[in-house]
Coordinates of C-alpha atoms in Angstrom, one line a residue:
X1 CA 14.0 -45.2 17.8
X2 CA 14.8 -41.8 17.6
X3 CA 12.2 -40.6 15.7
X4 CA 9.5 -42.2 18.4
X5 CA 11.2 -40.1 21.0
X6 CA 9.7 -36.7 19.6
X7 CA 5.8 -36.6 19.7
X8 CA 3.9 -34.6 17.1
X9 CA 3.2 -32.0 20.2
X10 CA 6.9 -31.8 20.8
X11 CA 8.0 -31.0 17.4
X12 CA 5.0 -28.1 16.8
X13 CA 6.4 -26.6 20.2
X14 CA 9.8 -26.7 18.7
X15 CA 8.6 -25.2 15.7
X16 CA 6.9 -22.5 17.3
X17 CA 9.7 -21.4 19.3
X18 CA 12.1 -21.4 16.0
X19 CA 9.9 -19.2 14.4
X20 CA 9.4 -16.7 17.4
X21 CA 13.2 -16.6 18.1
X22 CA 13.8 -15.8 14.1
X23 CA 10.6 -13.6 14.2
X24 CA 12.8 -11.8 17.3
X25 CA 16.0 -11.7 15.8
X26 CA 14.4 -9.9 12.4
X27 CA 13.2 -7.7 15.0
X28 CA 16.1 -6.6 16.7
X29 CA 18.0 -6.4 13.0
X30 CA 15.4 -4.1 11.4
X31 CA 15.8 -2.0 15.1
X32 CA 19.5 -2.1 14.9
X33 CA 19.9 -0.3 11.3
X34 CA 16.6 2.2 12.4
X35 CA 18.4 3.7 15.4
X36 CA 19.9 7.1 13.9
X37 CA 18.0 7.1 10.5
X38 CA 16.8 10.4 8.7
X39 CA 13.3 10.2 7.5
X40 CA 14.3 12.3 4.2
X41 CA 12.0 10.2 1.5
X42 CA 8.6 8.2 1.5
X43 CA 10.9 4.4 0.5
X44 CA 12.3 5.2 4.4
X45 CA 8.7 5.3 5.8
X46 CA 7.3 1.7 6.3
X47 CA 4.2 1.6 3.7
X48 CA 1.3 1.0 5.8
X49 CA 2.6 4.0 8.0
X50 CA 3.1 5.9 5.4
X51 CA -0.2 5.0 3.1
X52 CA -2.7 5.6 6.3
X53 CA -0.7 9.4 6.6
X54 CA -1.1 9.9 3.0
X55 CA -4.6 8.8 3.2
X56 CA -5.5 11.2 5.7
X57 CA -3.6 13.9 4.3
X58 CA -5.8 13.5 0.8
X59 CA -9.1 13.4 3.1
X60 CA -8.0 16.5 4.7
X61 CA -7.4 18.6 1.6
X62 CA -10.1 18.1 0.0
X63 CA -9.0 18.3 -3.7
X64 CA -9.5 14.0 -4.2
X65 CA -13.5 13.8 -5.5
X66 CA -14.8 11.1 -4.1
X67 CA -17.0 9.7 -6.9
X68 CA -20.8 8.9 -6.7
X69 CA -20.1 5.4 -7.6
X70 CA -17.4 4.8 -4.9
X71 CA -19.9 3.2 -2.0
X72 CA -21.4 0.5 -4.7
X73 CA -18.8 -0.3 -6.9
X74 CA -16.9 -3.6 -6.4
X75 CA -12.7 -3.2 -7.1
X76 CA -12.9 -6.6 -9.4
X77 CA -14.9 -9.3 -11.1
X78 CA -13.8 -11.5 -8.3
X79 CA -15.4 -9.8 -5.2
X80 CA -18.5 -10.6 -4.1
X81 CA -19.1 -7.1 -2.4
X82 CA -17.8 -3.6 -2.5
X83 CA -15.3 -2.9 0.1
X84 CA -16.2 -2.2 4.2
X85 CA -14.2 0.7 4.8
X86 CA -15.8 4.0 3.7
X87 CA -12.6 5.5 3.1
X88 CA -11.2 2.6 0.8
X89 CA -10.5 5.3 -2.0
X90 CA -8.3 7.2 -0.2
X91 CA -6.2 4.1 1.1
X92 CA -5.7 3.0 -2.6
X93 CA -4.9 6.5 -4.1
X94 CA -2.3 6.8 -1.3
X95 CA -1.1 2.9 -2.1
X96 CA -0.8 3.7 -5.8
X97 CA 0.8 7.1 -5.3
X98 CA 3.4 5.3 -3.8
X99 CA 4.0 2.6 -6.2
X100 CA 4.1 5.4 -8.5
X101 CA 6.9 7.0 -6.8
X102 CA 9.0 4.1 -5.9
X103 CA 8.3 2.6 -9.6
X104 CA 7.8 5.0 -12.0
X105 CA 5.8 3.9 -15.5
X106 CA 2.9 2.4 -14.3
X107 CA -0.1 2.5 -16.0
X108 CA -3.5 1.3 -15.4
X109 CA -2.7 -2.2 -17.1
X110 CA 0.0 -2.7 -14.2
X111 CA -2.2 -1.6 -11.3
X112 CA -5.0 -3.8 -12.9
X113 CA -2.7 -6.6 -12.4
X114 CA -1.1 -5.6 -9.0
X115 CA -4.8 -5.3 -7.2
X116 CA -6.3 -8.6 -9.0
X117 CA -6.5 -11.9 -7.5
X118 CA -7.9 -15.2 -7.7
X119 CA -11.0 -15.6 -9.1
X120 CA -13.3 -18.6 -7.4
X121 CA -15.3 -20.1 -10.2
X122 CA -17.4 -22.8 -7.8
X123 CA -16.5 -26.5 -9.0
X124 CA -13.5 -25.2 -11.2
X125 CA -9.9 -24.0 -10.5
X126 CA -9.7 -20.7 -9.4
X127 CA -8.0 -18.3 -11.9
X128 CA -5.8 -15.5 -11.5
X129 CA -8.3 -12.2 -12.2
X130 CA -7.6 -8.7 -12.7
X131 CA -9.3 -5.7 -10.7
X132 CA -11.2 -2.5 -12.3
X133 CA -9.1 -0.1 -14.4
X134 CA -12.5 2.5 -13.8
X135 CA -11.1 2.6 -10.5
X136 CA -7.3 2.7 -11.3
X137 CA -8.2 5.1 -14.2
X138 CA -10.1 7.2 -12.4
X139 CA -7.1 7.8 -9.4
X140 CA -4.7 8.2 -11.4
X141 CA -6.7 11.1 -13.3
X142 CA -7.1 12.7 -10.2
X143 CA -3.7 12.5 -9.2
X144 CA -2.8 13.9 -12.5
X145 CA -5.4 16.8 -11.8
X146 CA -3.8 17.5 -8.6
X147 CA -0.3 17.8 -9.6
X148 CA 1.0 14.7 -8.2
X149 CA 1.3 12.6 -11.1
X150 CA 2.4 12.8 -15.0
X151 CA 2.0 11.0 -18.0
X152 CA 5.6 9.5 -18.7
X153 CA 6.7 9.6 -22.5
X154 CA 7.7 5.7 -22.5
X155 CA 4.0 4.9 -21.6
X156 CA 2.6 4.8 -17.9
X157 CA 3.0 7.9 -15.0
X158 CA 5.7 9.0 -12.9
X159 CA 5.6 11.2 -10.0
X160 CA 6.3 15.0 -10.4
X161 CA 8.1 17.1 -8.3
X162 CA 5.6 18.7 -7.0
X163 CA 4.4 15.5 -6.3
X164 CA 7.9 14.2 -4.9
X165 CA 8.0 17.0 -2.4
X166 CA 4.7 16.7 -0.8
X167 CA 4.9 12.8 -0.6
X168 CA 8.2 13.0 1.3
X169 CA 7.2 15.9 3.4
X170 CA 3.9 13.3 4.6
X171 CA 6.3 10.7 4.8
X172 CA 8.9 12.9 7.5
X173 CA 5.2 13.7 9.3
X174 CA 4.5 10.4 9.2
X175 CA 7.8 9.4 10.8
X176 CA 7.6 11.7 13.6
X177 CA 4.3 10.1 14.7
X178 CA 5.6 6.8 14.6
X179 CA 8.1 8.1 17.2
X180 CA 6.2 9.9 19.3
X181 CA 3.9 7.3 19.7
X182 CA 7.0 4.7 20.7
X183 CA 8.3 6.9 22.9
X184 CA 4.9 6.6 25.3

C-alpha cells in the first residue's frame, strides 16, 4: 500500500531536490570556512583556477617550447584523436606542475598512470590504459630546464624553490581574480 502511493515521477523529484539541497549545503560549507582565508600557497587555490592562471602564465613567458609534434600527437593509445584545444600543452604542464608540488616524487611512470584511462577494444572489455610518457617526459624536462622542477634523490621530481615561489605567487594572482570577478 504504501509503496503504490509514491509514483516513479514522485520519487525522481524527491531525489532531485535531496541532491540540490546537499549540493547547497556543501555550498554554503565550502563559503563558510573561505570567508577570511589568505591565499599564501597554490593547495589554497582551487585547481582549475589555479591550472588555467598557471597556464597562461607559462604561454606568456615564453620559456615552455612548444614542440613540433604537439598539434598531431595523440596523449595515449586509447584516443582516437589528438586533443581540441591548441593550448592543451600548457594546461597539462600547469596540471602536473601542480601535482608535483602538492606530491613530491613523481615521475613519468606515475603521471603515465594518473592521465591513462580505459581503453575500448570493440567486442572486448575495456582495459585500464596508460597515456604517453613522450609527453610527460618531455614537460617535466622542460620544467626542469626552467627551474621549476628537480630530480628528487629517492626517484621521481619535486618542486624547487624557485619553483615554490613562482607557483604560489600565480596562485595569490590567481586568487585575486577570482575575487574581483565575484565581486561584480
Amino acid at each position: 500500500q504504501v509503496g503504490s502511493s509514491l509514483s516513479p515521477s514522485r520519487v525522481l523529484r524527491c531525489a532531485s531536490v535531496l541532491e540540490s539541497a546537499t549540493a547547497m549545503a556543501t555550498q554554503f560549507y565550502d563559503a563558510h570556512f573561505r570567508e577570511g582565508l589568505t591565499v599564501k600557497t597554490v593547495k589554497d587555490v582551487e585547481a582549475d583556477k589555479f591550472i588555467a592562471a598557471f597556464a597562461q602564465h607559462l604561454k606568456r613567458q615564453g620559456r615552455f617550447e612548444i614542440p613540433k609534434w604537439a598539434d598531431v600527437v595523440k596523449t595515449s593509445k586509447s584516443k582516437e584523436l589528438p586533443p581540441s584545444d591548441p593550448d592543451w600543452l600548457y594546461v597539462r604542464t600547469a596540471a602536473m606542475v601542480r601535482k608535483v608540488y602538492i606530491r613530491g616524487g613523481m615521475g613519468v611512470g606515475a603521471f603515465r598512470k594518473v592521465y591513462g584511462g580505459q581503453q575500448r577494444r570493440g567486442t572486448c572489455t575495456n582495459t585500464f590504459c596508460k597515456s604517453s610518457g613522450k609527453i610527460a617526459r618531455y614537460i617535466l624536462q622542460q620544467l626542469e630546464e626552467m627551474g621549476l622542477v628537480e630530480q628528487d634523490e629517492n626517484g621521481g621530481r619535486r618542486i624547487t624553490k624557485e619553483g615554490q615561489r613562482e607557483l604560489d605567487t600565480v596562485a595569490v594572482q590567481a586568487a585575486e581574480t577570482e575575487e574581483e570577478e565575484q565581486d561584480e
